[in-house]
Each structure stands twice: as structure tokens, then as C-alpha cells.
PDB file of C-alpha atoms in Angstrom:
ATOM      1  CA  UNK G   1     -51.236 -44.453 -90.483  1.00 65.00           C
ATOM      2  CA  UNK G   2     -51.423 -43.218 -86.950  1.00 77.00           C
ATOM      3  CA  UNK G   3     -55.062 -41.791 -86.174  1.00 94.00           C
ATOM      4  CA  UNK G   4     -55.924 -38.800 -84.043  1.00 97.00           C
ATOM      5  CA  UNK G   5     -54.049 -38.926 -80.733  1.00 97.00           C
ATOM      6  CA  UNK G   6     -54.571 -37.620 -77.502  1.00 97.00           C
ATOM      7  CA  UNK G   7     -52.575 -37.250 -74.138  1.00 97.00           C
ATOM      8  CA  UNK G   8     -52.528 -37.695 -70.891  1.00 97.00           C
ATOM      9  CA  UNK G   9     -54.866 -40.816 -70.730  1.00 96.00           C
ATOM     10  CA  UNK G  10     -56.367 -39.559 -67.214  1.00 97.00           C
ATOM     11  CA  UNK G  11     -55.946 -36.612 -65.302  1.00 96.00           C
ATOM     12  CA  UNK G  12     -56.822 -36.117 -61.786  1.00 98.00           C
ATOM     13  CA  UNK G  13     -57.365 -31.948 -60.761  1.00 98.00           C
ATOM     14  CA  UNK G  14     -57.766 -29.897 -57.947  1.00 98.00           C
ATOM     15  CA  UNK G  15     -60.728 -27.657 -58.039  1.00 98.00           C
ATOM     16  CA  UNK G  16     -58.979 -24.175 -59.197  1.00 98.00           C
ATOM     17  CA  UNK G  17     -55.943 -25.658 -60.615  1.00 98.00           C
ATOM     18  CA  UNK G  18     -55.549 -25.680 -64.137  1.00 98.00           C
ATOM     19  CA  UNK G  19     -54.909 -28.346 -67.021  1.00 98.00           C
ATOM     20  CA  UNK G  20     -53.957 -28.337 -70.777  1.00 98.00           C
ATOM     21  CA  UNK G  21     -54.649 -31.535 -73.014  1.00 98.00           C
ATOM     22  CA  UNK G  22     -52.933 -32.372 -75.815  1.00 98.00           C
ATOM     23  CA  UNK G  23     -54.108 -33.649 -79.714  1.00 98.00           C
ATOM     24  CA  UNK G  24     -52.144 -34.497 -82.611  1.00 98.00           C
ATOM     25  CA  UNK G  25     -54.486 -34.964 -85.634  1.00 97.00           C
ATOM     26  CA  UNK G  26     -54.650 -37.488 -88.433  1.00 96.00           C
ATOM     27  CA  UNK G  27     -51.384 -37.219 -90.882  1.00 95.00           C
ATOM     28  CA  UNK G  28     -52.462 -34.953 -93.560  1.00 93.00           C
ATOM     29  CA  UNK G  29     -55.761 -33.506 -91.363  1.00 95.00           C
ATOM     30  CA  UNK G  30     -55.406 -29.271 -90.718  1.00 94.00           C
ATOM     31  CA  UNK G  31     -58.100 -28.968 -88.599  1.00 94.00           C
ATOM     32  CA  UNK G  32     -59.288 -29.742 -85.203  1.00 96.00           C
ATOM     33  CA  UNK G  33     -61.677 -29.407 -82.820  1.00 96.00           C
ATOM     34  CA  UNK G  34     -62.610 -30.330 -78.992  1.00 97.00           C
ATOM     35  CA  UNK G  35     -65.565 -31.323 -77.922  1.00 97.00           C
ATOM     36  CA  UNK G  36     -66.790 -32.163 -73.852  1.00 98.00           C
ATOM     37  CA  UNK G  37     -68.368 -35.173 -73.107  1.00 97.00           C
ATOM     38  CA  UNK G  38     -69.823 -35.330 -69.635  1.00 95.00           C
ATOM     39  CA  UNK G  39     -71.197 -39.018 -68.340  1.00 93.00           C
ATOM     40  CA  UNK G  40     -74.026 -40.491 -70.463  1.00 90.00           C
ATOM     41  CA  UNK G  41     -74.337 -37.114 -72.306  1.00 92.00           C
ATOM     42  CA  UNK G  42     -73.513 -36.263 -76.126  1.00 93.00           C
ATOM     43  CA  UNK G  43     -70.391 -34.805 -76.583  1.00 94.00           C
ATOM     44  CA  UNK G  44     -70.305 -30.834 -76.709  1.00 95.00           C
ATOM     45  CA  UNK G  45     -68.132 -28.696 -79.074  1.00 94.00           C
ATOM     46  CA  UNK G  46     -66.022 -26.460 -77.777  1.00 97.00           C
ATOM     47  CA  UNK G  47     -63.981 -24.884 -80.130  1.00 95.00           C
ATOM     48  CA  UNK G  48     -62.288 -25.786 -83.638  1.00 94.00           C
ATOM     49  CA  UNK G  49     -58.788 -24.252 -85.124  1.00 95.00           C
ATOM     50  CA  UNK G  50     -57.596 -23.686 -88.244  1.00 92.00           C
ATOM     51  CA  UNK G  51     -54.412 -22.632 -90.015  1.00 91.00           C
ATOM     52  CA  UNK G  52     -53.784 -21.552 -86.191  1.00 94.00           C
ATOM     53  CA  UNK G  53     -56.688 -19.221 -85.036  1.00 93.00           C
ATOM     54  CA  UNK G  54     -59.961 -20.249 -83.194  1.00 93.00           C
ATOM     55  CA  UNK G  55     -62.854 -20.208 -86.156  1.00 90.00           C
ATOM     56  CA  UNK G  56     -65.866 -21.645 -84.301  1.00 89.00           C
ATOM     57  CA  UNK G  57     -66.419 -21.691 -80.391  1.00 92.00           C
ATOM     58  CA  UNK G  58     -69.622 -23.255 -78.859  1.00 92.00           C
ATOM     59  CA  UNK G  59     -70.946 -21.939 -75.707  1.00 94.00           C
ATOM     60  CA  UNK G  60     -67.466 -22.740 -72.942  1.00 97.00           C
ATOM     61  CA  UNK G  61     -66.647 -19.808 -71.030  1.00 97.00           C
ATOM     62  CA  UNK G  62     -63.270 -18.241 -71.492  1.00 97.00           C
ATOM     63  CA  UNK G  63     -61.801 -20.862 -69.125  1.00 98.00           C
ATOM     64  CA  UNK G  64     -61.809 -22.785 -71.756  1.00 98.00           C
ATOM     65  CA  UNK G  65     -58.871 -21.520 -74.104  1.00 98.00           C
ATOM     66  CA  UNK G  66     -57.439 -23.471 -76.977  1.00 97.00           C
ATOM     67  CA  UNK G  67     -53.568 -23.481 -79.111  1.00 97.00           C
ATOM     68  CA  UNK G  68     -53.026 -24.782 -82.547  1.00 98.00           C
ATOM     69  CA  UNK G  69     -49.059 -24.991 -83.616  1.00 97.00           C
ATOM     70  CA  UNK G  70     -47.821 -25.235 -87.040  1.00 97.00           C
ATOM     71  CA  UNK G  71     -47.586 -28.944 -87.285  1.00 96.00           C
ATOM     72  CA  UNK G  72     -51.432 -28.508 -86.793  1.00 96.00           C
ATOM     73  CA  UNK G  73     -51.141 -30.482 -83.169  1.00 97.00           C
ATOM     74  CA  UNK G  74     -53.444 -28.526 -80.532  1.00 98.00           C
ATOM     75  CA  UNK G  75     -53.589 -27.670 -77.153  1.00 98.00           C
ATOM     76  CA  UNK G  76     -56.712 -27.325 -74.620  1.00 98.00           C
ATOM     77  CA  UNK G  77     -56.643 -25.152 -71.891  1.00 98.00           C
ATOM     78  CA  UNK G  78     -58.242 -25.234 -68.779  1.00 98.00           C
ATOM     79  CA  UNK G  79     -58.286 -22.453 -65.624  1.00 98.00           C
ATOM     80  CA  UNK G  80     -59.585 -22.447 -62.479  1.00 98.00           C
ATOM     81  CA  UNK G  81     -61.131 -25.834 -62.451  1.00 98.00           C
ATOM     82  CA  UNK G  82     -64.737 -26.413 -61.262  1.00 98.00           C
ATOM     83  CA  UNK G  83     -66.348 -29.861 -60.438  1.00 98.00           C
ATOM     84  CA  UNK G  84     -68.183 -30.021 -63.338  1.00 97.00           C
ATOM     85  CA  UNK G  85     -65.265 -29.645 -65.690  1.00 98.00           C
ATOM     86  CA  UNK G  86     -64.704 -33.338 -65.057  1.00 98.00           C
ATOM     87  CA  UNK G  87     -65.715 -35.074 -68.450  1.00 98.00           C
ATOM     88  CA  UNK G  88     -64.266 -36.742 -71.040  1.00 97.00           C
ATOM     89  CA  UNK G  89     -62.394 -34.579 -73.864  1.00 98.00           C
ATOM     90  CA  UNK G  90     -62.386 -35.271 -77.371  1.00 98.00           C
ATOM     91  CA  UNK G  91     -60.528 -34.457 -80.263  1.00 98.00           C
ATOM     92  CA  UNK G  92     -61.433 -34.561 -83.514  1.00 97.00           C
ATOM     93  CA  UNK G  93     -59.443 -33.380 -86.896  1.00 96.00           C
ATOM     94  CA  UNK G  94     -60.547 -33.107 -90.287  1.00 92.00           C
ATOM     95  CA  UNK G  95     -58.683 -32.425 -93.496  1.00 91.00           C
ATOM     96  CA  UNK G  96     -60.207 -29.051 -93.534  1.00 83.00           C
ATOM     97  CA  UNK G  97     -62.774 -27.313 -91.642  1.00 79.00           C
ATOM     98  CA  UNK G  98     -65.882 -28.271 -93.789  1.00 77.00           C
ATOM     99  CA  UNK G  99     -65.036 -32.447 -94.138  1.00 82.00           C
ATOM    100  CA  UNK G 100     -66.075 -34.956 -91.658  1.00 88.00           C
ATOM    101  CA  UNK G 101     -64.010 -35.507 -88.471  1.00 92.00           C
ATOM    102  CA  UNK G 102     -62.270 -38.360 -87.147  1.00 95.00           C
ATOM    103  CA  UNK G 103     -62.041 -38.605 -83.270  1.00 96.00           C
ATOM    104  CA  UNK G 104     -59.563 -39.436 -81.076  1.00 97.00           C
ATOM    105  CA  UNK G 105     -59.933 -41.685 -77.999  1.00 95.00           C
ATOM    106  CA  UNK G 106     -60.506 -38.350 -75.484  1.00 97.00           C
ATOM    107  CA  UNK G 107     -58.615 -37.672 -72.326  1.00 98.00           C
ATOM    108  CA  UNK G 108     -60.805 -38.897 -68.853  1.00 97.00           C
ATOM    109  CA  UNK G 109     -60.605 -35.627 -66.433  1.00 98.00           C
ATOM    110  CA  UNK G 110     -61.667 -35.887 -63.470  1.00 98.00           C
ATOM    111  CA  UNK G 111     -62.056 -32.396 -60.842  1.00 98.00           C
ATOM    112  CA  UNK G 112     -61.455 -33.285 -57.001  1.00 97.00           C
TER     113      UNK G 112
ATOM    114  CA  UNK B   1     -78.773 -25.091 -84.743  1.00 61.00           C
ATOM    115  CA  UNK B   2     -81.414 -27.463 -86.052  1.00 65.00           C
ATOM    116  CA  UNK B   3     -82.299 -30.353 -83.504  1.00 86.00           C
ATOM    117  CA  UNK B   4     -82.654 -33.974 -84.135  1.00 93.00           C
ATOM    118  CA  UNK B   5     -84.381 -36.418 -82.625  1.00 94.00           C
ATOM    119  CA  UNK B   6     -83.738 -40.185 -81.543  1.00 96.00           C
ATOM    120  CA  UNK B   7     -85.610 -42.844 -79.177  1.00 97.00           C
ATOM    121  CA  UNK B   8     -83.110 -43.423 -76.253  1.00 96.00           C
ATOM    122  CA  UNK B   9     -82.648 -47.211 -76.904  1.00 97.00           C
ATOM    123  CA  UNK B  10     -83.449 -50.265 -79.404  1.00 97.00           C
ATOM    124  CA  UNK B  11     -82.727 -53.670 -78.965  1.00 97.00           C
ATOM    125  CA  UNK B  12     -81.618 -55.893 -81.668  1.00 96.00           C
ATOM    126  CA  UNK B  13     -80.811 -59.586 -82.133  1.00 96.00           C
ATOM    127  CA  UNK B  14     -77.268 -60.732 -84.217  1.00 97.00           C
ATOM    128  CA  UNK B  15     -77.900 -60.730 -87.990  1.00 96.00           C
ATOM    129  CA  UNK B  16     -80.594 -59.114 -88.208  1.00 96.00           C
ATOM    130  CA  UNK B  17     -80.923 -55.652 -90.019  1.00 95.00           C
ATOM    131  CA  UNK B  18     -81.519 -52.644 -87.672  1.00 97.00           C
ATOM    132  CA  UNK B  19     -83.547 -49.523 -88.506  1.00 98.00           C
ATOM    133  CA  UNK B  20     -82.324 -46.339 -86.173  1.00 98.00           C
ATOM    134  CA  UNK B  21     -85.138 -43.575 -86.669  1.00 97.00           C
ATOM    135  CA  UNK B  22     -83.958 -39.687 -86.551  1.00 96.00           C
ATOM    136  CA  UNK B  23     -86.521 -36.662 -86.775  1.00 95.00           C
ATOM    137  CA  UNK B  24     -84.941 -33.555 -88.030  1.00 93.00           C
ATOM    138  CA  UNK B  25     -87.892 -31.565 -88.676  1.00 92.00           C
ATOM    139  CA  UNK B  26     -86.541 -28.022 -88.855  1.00 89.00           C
ATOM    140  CA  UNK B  27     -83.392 -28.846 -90.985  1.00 90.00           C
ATOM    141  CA  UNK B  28     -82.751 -26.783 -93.410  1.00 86.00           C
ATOM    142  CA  UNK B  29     -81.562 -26.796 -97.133  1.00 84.00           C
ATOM    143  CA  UNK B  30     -77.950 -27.084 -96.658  1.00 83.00           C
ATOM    144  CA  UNK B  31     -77.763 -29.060 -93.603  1.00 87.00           C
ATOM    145  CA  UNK B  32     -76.044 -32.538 -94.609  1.00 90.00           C
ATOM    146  CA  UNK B  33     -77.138 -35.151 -92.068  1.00 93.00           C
ATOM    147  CA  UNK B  34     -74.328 -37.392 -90.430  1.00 93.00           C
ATOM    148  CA  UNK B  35     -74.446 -40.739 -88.311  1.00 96.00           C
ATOM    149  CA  UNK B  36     -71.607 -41.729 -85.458  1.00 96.00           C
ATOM    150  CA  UNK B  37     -71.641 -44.177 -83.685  1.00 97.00           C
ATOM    151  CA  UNK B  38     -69.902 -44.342 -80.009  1.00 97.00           C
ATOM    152  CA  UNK B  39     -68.450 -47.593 -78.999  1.00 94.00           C
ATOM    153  CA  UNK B  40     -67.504 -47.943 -75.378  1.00 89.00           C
ATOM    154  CA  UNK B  41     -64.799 -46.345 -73.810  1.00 86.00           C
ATOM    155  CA  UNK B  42     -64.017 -45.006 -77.305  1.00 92.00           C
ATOM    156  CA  UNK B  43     -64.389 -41.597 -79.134  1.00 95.00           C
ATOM    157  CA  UNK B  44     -67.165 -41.372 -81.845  1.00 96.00           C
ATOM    158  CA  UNK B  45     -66.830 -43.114 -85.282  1.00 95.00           C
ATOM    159  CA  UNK B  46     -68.261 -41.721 -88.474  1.00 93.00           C
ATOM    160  CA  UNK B  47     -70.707 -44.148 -90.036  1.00 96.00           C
ATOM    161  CA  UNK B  48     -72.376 -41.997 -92.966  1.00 95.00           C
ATOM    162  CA  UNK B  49     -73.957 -39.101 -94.119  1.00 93.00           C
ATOM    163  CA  UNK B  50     -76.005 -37.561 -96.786  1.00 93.00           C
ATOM    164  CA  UNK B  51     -77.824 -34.368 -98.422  1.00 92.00           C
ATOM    165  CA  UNK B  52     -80.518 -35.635-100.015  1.00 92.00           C
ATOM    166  CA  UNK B  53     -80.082 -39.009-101.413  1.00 91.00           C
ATOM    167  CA  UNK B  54     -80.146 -41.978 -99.989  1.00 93.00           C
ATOM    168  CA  UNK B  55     -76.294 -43.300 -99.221  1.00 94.00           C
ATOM    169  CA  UNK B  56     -74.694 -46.791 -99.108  1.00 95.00           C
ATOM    170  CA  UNK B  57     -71.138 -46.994 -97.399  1.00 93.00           C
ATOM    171  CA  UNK B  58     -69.288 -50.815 -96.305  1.00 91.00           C
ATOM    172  CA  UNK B  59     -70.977 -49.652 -92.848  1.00 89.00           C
ATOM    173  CA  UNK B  60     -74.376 -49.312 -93.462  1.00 96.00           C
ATOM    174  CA  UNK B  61     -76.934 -47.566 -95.536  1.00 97.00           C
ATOM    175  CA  UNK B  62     -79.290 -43.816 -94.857  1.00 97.00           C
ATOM    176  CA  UNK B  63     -82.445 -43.765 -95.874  1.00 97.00           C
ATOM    177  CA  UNK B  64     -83.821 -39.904 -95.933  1.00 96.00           C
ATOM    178  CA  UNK B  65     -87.385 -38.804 -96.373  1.00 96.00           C
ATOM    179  CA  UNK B  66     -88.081 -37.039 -99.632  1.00 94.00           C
ATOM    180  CA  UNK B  67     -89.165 -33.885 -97.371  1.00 94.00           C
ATOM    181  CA  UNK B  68     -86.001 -34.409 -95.285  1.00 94.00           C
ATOM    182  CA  UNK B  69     -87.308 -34.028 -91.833  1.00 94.00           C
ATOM    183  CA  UNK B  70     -86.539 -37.812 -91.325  1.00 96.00           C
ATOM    184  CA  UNK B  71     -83.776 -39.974 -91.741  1.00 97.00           C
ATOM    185  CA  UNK B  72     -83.417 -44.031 -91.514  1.00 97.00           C
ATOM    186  CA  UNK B  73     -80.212 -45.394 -90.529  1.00 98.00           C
ATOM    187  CA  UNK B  74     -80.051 -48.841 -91.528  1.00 98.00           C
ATOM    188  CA  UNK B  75     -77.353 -51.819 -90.228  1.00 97.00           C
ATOM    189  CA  UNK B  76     -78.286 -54.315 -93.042  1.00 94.00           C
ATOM    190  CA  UNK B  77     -76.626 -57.527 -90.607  1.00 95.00           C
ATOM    191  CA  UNK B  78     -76.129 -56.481 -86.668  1.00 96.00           C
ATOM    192  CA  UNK B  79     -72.964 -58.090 -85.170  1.00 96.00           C
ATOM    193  CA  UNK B  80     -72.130 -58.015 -81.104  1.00 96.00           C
ATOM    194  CA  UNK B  81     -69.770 -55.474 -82.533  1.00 94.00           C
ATOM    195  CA  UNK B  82     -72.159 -52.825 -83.479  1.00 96.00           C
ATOM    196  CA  UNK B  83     -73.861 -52.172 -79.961  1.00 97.00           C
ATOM    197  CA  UNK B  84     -72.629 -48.581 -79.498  1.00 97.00           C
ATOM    198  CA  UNK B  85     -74.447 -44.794 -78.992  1.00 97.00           C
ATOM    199  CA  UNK B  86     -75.870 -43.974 -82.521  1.00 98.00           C
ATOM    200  CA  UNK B  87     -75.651 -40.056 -83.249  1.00 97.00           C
ATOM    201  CA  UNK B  88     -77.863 -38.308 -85.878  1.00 95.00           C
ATOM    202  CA  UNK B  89     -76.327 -35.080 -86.314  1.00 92.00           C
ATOM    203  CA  UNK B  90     -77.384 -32.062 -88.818  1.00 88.00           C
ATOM    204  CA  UNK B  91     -74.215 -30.695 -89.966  1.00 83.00           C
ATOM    205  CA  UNK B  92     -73.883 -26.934 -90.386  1.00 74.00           C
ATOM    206  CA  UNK B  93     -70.907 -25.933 -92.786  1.00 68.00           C
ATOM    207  CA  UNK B  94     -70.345 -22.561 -93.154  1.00 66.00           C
ATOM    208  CA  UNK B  95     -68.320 -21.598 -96.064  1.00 60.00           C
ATOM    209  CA  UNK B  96     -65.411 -18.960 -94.307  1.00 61.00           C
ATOM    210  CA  UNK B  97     -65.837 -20.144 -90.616  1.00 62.00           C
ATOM    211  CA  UNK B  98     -65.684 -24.267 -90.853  1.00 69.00           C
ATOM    212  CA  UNK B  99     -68.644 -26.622 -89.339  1.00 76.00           C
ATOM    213  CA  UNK B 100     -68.945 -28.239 -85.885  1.00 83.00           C
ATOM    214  CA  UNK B 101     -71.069 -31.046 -84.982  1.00 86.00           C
ATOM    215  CA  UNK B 102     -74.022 -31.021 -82.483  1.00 86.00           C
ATOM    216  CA  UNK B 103     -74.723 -33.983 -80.880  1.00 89.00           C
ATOM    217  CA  UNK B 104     -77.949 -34.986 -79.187  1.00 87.00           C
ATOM    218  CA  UNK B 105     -78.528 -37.771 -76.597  1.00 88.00           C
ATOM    219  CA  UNK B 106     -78.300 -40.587 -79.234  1.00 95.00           C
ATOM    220  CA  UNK B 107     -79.548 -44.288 -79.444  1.00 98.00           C
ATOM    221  CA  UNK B 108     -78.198 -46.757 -76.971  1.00 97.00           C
ATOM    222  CA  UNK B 109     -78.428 -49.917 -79.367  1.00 98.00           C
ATOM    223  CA  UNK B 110     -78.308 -53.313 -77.869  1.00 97.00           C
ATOM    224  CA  UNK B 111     -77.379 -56.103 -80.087  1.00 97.00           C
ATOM    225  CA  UNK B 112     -78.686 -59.704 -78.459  1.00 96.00           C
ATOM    226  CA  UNK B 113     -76.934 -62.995 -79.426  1.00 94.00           C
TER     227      UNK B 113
END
């Protein structure tokens, strides 16, 4: 059974260019979130989707933009890139909002 | 949301048990109290989480305080394998919206040969 998984690996990004990250949850999971991780920090939520809308969004600005399709697999958006967007992003899914999450292993941006 | 808090590091030598401390002083009656862990270069692990009881997994065991303001995580036999960030996190679930996690700085544990 495949766990969560995430692509690209790395990215490298021009400051004001703009990225999307991929995540394709646990089989059987609906739910997913994203969560920032900046170097020796906790990681931050971002945002978590369900059944295809946005139901919880921490405090990213609307730079930060998110896609859930109907196999449940999600998208992370990213405009206008700043320095301090570099980080490492994780995505987590759960079998519904409310149960724990399982992580995948994140997606190492880096903002040049 | 409700804070937690965790000393930065603790050092530990191979099979012995390991006691991680976590403060939660202003949780409140619903919030169920979770443990990750964050091995290098990896994305965060769920070790174990609990309301009000105390909780036994294959992992490891949580010890919380009967006024729930502090919680005990406990490795009952430390291997090289379990030096990793430890996260305490109060989960908020909210019934029609879903839950996120809010992590704090964690525990850096070191586990000596």
C-alpha cells in the first residue's frame, strides 16, 4: 500500500515566478492538507481540502492557492515567489477531515 | 489555538526508557493531544494520542495529567532509531470544518549508544 506521495523532489525558483506541487494521498484517505516547514522550524498548516473545496486555511496569504481533483490527489499553488517561500512542503491526508494524518516525504523548494 | 510546550532537547542513552515532557496548560475540553515524531529528512510520523486516558500503542505509551495541562510521552526502550523532533500537538476538530494540526518547536531527542 503506497503511502502519501509527493512530487517534484526539489524545486529550484526564481523570485516572482510561480510553482505548483503535487500530492496523492494514502489509498482510501479523502482528505489532505499542506503544511510549510521552514529550516529548524515546526511545520505550518496551510490549508486542508475536502470532497474538493478548501475547509480550513491557516494564516498564508492568497499566494498560496490550493486544488483538490476527484481522485482526491491535490495541487499547491504558488505566485509571485518571495525568498522566504523557500521551505519544505508537506502533505498530509487523512481518511476524513477529523482522523489523524499521515505525511508524505514534502517537496524541498528553494527561492533564488 | 491552545499552545504547548516542550524543552528544546533531551539526551538519551540506547535501551533506556525516555520521558518527553509537554505543558498544555490552556487546553481545553475537547482538545485530543497528539505526538509526531520527525525523523530526518523525512515528513512527520504519528506516534499517539489521547483525550483523557492514558494510551499504549506498539510505539510508545502517553501519560496525561488528571487536570490535563500536562502530558508524558514515554519510549519504554530507546533505539538509535528513535532520535527524531518529538511534536506535542493539541488537536482542534471541529465537527463541519475538519481539524489541522499546530505544531510547536518540538524536542530534538538524542539517543547515545
Amino acid at each position: 500500500d503506497a503511502g502519501v506521495t509527493q512530487s517534484p523532489t526539489h524545486l529550484i525558483k526564481t523570485r516572482g515566478q510561480q510553482v505548483t506541487l503535487r500530492c496523492s494521498p494514502k489509498s482510501g484517505h479523502d482528505t489532505v492538507s499542506w503544511y510549510q516547514q521552514a529550516l529548524g522550524q515546526g511545520p505550518q498548516f496551510i490549508f486542508q481540502y475536502y470532497e474538493e473545496e478548501e475547509r480550513q486555511r491557516g494564516n498564508f496569504p492568497d499566494r498560496f492557492s490550493g486544488h483538490q481533483f476527484p481522485n482526491y490527489s491535490s495541487e499547491l499553488n504558488v505566485n509571485a515567489l518571495l525568498l522566504g517561500d523557500s521551505a519544505l512542503y508537506l502533505c498530509a491526508s487523512s481518511i476524513n477531515p477529523q482522523t489523524r494524518q499521515y505525511f508524505g516525504p514534502g517537496t524541498r523548494l528553494t527561492v533564488t | 489555538d491552545a499552545k504547548t510546550t516542550q524543552p528544546n532537547s533531551m539526551e538519551s542513552n540506547e535501551e533506556e526508557p525516555v520521558h518527553l515532557p509537554c505543558n498544555h496548560s490552556t487546553i481545553s475540553g475537547t482538545d485530543y493531544i497528539h505526538w509526531y515524531r520527525q525523523l530526518p529528512s523525512q515528513g512527520p510520523e504519528y506516534v499517539i494520542h489521547g483525550l483523557t486516558s492514558n494510551v499504549n500503542n506498539r510505539m510508545a505509551s502517553l501519560a496525561i495529567a488528571e487536570d490535563r495541562k500536562s502530558s508524558t510521552l514515554i519510549l519504554h526502550r530507546a533505539t538509535l532509531r528513535d532520535a527524531a523532533v518529538y511534536y506535542c500537538i493539541l488537536r482542534v476538530v471541529e465537527e463541519t470544518s475538519g481539524s489541522r494540526l499546530t505544531f510547536g518547536e518540538g524536542t530534538q531527542l538524542t539517543v547515545n549508544p
